[in-house]
XYZ file of C-alpha atoms in Angstrom:
464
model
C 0.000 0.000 0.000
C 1.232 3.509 -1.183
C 1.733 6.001 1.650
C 0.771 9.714 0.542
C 1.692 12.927 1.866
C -1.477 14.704 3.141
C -2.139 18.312 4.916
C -2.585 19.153 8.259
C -5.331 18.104 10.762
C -9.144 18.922 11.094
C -8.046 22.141 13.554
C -5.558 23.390 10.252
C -8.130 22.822 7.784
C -11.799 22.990 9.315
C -13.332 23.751 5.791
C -12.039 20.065 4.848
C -14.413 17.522 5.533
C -11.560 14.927 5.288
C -9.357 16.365 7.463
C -10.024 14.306 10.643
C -9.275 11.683 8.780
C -6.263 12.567 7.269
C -5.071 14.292 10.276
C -4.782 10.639 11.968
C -2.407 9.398 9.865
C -3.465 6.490 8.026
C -1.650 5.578 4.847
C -4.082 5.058 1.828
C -3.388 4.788 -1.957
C -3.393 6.974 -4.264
C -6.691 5.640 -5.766
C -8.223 5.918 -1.650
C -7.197 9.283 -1.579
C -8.467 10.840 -5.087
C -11.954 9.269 -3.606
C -11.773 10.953 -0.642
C -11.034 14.205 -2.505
C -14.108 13.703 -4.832
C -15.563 13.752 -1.016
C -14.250 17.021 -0.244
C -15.256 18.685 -3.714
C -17.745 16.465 -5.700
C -18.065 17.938 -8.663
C -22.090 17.161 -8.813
C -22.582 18.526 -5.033
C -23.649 14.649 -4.159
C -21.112 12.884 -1.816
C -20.998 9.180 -2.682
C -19.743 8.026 0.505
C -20.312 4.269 -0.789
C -17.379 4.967 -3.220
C -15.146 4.161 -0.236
C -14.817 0.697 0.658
C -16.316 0.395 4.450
C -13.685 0.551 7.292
C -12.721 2.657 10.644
C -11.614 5.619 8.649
C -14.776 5.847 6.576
C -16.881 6.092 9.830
C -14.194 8.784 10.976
C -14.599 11.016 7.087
C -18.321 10.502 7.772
C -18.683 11.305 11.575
C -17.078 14.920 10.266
C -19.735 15.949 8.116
C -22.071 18.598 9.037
C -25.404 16.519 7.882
C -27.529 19.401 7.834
C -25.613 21.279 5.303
C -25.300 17.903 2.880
C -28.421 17.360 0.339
C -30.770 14.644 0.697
C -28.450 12.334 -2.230
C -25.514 12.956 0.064
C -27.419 12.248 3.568
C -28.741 8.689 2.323
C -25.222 7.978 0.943
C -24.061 8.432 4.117
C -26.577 6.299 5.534
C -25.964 3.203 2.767
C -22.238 4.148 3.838
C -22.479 3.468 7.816
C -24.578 0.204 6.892
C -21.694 -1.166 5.464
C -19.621 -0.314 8.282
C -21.850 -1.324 10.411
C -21.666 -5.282 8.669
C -17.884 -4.345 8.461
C -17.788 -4.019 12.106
C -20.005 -7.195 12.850
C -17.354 -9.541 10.831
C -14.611 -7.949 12.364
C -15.642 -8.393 15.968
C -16.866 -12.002 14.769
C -13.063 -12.804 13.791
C -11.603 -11.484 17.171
C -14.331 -13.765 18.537
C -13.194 -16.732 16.520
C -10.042 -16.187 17.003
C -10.753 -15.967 20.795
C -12.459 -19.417 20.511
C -10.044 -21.165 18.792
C -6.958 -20.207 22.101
C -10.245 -22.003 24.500
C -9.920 -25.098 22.537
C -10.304 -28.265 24.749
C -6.935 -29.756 23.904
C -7.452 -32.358 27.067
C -10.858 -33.685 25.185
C -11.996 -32.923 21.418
C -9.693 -30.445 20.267
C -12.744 -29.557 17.894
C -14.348 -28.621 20.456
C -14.417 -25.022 22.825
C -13.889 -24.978 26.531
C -16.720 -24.820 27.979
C -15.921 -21.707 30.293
C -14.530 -19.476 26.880
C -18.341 -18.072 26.687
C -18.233 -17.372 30.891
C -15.024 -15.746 30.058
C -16.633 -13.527 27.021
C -19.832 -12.896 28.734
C -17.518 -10.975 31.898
C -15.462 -8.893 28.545
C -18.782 -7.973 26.631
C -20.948 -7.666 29.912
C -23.645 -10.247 28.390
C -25.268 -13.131 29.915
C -23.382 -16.463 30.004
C -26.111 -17.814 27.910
C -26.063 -14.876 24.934
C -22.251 -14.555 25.100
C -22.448 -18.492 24.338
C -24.261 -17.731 21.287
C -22.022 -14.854 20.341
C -19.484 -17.610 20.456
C -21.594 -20.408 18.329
C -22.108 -18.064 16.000
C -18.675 -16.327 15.261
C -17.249 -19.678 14.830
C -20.204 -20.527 12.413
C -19.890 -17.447 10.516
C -16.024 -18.024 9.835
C -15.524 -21.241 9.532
C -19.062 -23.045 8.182
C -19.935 -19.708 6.226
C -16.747 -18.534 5.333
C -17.815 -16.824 1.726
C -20.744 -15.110 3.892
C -18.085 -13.833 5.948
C -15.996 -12.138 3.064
C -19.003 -10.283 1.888
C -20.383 -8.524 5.564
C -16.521 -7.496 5.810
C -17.052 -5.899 2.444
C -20.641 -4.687 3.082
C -22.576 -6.780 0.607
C -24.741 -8.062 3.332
C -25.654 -7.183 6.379
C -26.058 -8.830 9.877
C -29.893 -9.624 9.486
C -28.829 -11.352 5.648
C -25.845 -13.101 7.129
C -28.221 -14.865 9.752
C -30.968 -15.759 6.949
C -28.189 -17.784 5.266
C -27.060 -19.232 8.375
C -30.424 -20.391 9.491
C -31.568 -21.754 5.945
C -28.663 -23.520 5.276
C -27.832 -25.080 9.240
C -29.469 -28.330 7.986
C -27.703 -28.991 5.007
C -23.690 -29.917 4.467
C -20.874 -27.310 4.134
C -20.454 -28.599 0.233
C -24.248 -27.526 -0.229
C -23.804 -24.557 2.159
C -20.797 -23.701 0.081
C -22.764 -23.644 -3.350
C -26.247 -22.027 -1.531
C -23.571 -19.427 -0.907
C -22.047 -18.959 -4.840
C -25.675 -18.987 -6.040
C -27.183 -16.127 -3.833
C -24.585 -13.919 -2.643
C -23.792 -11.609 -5.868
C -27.590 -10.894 -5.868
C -27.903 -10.431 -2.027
C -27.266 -6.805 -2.048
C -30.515 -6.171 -3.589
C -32.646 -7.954 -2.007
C -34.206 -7.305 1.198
C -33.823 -10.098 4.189
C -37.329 -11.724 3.370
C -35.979 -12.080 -0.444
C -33.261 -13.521 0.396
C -34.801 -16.047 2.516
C -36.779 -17.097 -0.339
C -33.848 -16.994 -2.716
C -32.084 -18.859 -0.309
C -34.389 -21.770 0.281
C -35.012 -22.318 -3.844
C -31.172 -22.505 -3.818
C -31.332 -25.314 -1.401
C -34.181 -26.911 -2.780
C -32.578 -26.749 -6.478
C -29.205 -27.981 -5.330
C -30.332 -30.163 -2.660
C -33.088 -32.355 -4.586
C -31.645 -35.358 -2.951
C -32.613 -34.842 0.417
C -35.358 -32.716 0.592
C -37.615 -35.595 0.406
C -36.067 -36.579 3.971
C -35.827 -33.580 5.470
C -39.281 -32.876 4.846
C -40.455 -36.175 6.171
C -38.648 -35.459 9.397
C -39.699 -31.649 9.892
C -43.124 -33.264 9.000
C -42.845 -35.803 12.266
C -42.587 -32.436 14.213
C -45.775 -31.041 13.603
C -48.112 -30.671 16.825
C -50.678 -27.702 18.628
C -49.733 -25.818 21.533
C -51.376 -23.586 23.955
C -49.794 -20.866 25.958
C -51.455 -18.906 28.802
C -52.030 -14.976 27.979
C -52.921 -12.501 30.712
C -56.391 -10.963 30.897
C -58.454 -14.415 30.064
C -56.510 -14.776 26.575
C -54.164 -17.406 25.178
C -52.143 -18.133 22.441
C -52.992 -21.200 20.092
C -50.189 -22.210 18.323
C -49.588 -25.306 15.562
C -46.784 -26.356 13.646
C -48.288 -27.710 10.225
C -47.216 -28.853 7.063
C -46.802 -25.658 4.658
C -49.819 -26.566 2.218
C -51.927 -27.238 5.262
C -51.044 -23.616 6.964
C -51.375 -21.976 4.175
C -54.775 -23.353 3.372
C -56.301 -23.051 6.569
C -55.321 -19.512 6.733
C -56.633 -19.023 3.374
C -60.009 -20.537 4.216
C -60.375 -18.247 7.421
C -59.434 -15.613 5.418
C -61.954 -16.089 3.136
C -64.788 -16.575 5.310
C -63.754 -12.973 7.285
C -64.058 -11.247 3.425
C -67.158 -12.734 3.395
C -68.337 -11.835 6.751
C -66.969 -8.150 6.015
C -68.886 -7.516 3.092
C -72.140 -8.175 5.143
C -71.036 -5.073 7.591
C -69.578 -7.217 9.872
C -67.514 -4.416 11.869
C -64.951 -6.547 13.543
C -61.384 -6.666 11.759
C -59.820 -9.269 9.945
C -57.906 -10.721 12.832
C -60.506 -10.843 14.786
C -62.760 -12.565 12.477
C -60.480 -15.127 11.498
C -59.849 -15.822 15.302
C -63.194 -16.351 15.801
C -63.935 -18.459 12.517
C -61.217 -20.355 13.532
C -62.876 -21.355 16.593
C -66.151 -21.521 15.366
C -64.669 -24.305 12.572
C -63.448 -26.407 15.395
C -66.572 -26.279 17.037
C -69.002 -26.797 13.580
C -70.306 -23.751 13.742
C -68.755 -22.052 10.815
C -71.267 -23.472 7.721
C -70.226 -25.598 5.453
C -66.836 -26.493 4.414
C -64.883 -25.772 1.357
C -61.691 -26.685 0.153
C -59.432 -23.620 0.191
C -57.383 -22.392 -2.989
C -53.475 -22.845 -2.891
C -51.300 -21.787 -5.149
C -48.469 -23.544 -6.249
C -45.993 -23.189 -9.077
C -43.993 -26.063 -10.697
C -42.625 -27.354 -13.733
C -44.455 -29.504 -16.140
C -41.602 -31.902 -15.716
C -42.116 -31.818 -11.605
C -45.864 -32.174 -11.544
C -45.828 -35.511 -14.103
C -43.169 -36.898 -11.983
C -39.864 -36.427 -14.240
C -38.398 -34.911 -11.474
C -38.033 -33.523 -8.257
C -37.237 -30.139 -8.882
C -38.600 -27.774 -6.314
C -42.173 -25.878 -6.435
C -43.207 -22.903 -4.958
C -46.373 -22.942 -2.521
C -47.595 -19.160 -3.011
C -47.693 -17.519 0.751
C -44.777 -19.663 1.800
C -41.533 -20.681 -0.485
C -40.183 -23.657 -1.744
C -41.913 -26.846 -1.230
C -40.720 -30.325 -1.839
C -41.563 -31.895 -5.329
C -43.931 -34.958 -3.211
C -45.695 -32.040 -1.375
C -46.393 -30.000 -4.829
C -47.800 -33.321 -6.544
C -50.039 -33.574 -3.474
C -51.345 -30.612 -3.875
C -51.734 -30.656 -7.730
C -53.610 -34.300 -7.298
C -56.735 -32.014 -6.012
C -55.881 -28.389 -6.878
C -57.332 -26.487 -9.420
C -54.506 -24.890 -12.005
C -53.753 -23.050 -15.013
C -50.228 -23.226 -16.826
C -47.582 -20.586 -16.081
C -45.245 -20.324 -19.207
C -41.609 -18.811 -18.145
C -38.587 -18.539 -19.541
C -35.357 -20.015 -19.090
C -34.836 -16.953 -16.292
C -37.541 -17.836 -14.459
C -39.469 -14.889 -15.992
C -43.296 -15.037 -16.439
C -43.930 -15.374 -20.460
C -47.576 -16.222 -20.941
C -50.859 -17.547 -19.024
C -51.518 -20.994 -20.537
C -55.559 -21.461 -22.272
C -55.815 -25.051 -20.396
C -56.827 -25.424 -17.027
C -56.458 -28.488 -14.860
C -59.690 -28.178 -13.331
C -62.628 -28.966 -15.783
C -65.373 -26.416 -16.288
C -68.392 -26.712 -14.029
C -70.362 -28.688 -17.394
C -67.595 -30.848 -18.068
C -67.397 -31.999 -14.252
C -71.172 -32.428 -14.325
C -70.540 -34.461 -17.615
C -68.427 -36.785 -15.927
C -70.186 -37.446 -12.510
C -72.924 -37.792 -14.499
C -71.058 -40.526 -17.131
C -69.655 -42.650 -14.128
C -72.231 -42.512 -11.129
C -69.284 -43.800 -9.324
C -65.836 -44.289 -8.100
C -63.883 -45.991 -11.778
C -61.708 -48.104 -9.665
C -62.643 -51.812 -10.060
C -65.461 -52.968 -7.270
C -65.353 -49.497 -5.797
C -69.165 -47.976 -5.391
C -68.661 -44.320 -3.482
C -70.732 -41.904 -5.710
C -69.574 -39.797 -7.945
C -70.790 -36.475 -5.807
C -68.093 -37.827 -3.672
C -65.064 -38.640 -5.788
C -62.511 -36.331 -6.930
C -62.191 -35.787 -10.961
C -58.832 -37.686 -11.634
C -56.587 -37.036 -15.108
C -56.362 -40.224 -16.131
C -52.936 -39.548 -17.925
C -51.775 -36.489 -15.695
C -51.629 -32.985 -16.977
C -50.465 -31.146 -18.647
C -49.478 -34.556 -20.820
C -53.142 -35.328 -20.858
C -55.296 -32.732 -22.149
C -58.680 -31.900 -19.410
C -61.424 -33.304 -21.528
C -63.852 -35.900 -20.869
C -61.658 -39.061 -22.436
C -59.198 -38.065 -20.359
C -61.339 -37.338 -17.134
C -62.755 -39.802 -14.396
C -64.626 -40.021 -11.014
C -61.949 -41.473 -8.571
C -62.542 -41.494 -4.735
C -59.754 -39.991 -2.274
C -58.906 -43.927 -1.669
C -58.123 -44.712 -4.961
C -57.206 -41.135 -6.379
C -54.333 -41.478 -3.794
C -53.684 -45.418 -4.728
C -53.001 -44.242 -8.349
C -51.432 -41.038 -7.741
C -48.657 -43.194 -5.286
C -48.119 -45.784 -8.162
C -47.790 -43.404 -10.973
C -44.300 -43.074 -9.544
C -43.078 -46.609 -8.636
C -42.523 -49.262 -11.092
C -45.125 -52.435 -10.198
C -47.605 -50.778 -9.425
C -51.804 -49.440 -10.620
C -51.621 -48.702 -13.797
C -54.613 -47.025 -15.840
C -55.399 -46.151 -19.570
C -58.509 -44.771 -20.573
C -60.329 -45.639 -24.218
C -62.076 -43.236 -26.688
C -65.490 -44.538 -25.275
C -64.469 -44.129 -21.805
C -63.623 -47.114 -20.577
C -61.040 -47.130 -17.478
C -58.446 -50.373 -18.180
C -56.687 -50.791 -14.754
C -53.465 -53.186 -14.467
C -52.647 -54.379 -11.172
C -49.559 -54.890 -9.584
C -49.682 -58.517 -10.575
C -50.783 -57.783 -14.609
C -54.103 -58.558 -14.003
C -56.433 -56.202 -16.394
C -59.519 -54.702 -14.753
C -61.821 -52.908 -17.562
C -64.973 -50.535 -15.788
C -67.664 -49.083 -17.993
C -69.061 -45.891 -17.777
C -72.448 -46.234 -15.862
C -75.335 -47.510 -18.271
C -78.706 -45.597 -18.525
C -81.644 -47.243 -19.332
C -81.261 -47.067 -23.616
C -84.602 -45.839 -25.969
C -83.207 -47.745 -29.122
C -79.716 -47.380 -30.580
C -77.551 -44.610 -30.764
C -77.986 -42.272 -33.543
C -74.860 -42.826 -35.952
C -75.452 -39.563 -37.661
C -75.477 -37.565 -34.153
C -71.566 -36.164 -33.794
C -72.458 -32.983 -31.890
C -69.791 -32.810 -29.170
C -70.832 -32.112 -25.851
C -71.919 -28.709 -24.665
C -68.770 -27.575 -22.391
């Protein structure tokens, strides 16, 4: 680093903004200083403080400026400025931490491992709490060691603290080679993106990169899922459940739904209130009849016909496994998405998965009943299966049949395991099931009493 002469201290030069410091002493570059001199005298009147990479003397150039004599430009610059500082500061202290932790190693035990008094002996430095200064501890070491590219960009001011901790706590349940790539993926983008967006981003990374396990991991945050209650003062409490994402999302869709309703007939309570209160009246059956709510999702054709396991988006939520998605799509209503190779939005798509009122009346009205072999729930009751899935097989009554949740869920399963249901459907409507064994299974559509023949001549289509 090139060591320049510079002029005297704040007290010699007071109109100098830079003086203080200057006046310190610090050796910069040539290219440093002719920055800091666009400081003193921009030629524009706007002080782009962000010019200067973040550090101890860009806090001391900016701590010298008389903010109510700068413009609004130069004021927020100043602000971006000290953000950066502020995440320069937080890595810093993190690698005196780490480095603190690393002279506590238990060499008598796991040498991997910190003594178990280092966080007594930080908590008495910092003045914290055993238990935070523990954490403090935990989570230098993670930050420089398991996140170590996260690291390099809060010491350079692409992220901040809050960012830094969203890729920390989306990626703790994953390996450092994933972590390592989550990282290369989202960090050139972070700086744009507020804390919730990079959440999201983060979690598609994992899911795209991670394919391979997020079938497991799902299955065990699944096994967690439960209902709490807390005690609140004043005769209140809290109800609390841990849910599957589709499941949240839906219920709180549903109660949401009923409260619009239930606002539009001058109901004066708020929205919060009313979906507390349908939610209790729902447990109790006294909220009318039930409806399925609508959830969005958002995957690829390739996903929801089982090619792969590429990661879909559950609207309200994130990234959802590719198992979950298919669940959902099995009795969802949906309408194709066309994007490009970006991800960008391109075009609405003309087909829909779910058939048009007519149509669905068509079919109940064709079948009378469940199409799997021996099965006789009514058709009122079944769900209206694709018998080749969409979008391969177009919604339109030869592809279309009256399946109850039993066997809508026995063919949705096998569609994705060798040995299994299979089905094919004929141009008459027929439903040809093969079991797991080969043995062929043919149902008819139902058969109304017949007034003669049909008419040859007689090709109108059906009215939907």
């Amino acid at each position: 680093m090139q060591s320049v002469a510079v002029r005297g201290g704040a007290n010699a030069c007071p109109d100098n903004d830079i003086g203080p410091f200057i006046g310190h002493g610090y050796a910069i570059d040539g290219g440093l200083e002719a920055r800091l001199t666009m400081l003193a005298e921009p030629a524009d009147g706007v002080k782009d403080f962000t010019a200067v990479p973040p550090g101890g003397w860009l806090a001391d150039v900016i701590a010298a400026q008389p903010f109510e004599q700068l413009n609004d430009d130069s004021v927020l610059s100043a602000a971006v400025a000290l953000e950066k500082v502020a995440s320069w500061v937080t890595a810093l202290q993190a690698q005196a931490i780490s480095t603190f932790a690393d002279r506590r190693r238990n060499s008598d035990a796991d040498p991997e491992l910190t003594d178990e008094f280092a966080a007594d002996e930080l908590a008495t430095a910092l003045t914290l709490s055993p238990r935070t200064a523990a954490k403090r501890l935990e989570w230098a070491t993670e930050l420089t060691d398991r996140l170590a590219k996260t690291h390099a960009a809060l010491t350079t001011g692409q992220v901040t603290y809050a960012k830094a901790r969203v890729i920390a706590e989306e990626t703790a349940h994953v390996s450092e080679a994933v972590t390592t790539q989550v990282e290369e993926r989202v960090l050139p983008d972070a700086p744009d993106k507020t804390p919730g967006e990079l959440r999201r981003a983060v979690r598609r990374a994992v899911h795209a990169i991670d394919t391979a396990t997020a079938e497991e991991r799902a299955a065990i945050a699944r096994a967690d899922r439960r209902v709490s209650v807390t005690p609140l003062p004043d005769d209140m409490a809290e109800f609390r459940a841990i849910l599957p994402a589709p499941d949240a999302i839906g219920l709180h869709t549903r109660l949401t739904d009923l409260a619009r309703t239930a606002r539009t007939t001058g109901d004066d309570r708020t929205m919060d209130q009313i979906r507390a209160d349908v939610l209790a009246d729902l447990v109790r059956g006294a909220a009318g009849p039930t409806a399925r709510p609508l959830v969005r999702i958002v995957l690829t054709d390739t996903t929801l016909i089982g090619g792969d396991d590429g990661p879909a988006e559950l609207s309200g939520y994130g990234p959802i496994s590719a198992s979950a998605a298919r669940i959902i799509a099995a009795d969802g209503i949906w309408q194709a998405l066309r994007t490009d190779n970006a991800g960008a939005l391109t075009a609405v798509g003309r087909h829909r998965y779910h058939p048009s009122a007519a149509l669905a009346e068509f079919i109940r009205g064709r079948d009378h009943t469940c199409r799997f072999p021996g099965c006789a729930q009514p058709a009122y009751r079944c769900d209206i299966d694709h018998t080749t899935r969409f979008p391969v097989g177009e919604t339109e009554a030869n592809n279309l049949a009256c399946l109850c949740r039993h066997h809508h869920r026995l063919k949705t399963r096998d569609e994705h395991q060798d040995g299994g249901w299979s089905v094919h459907q004929t141009e008459r409507g027929a439903l040809v099931w093969t079991s797991p064994t080969n043995g062929i299974h043919v149902t008819e559509p139902h058969e109304y009493p017949s007034s003669g023949p049909p008419d040859p001549t007689n090709s109108d289509p059906p009215p939907f």
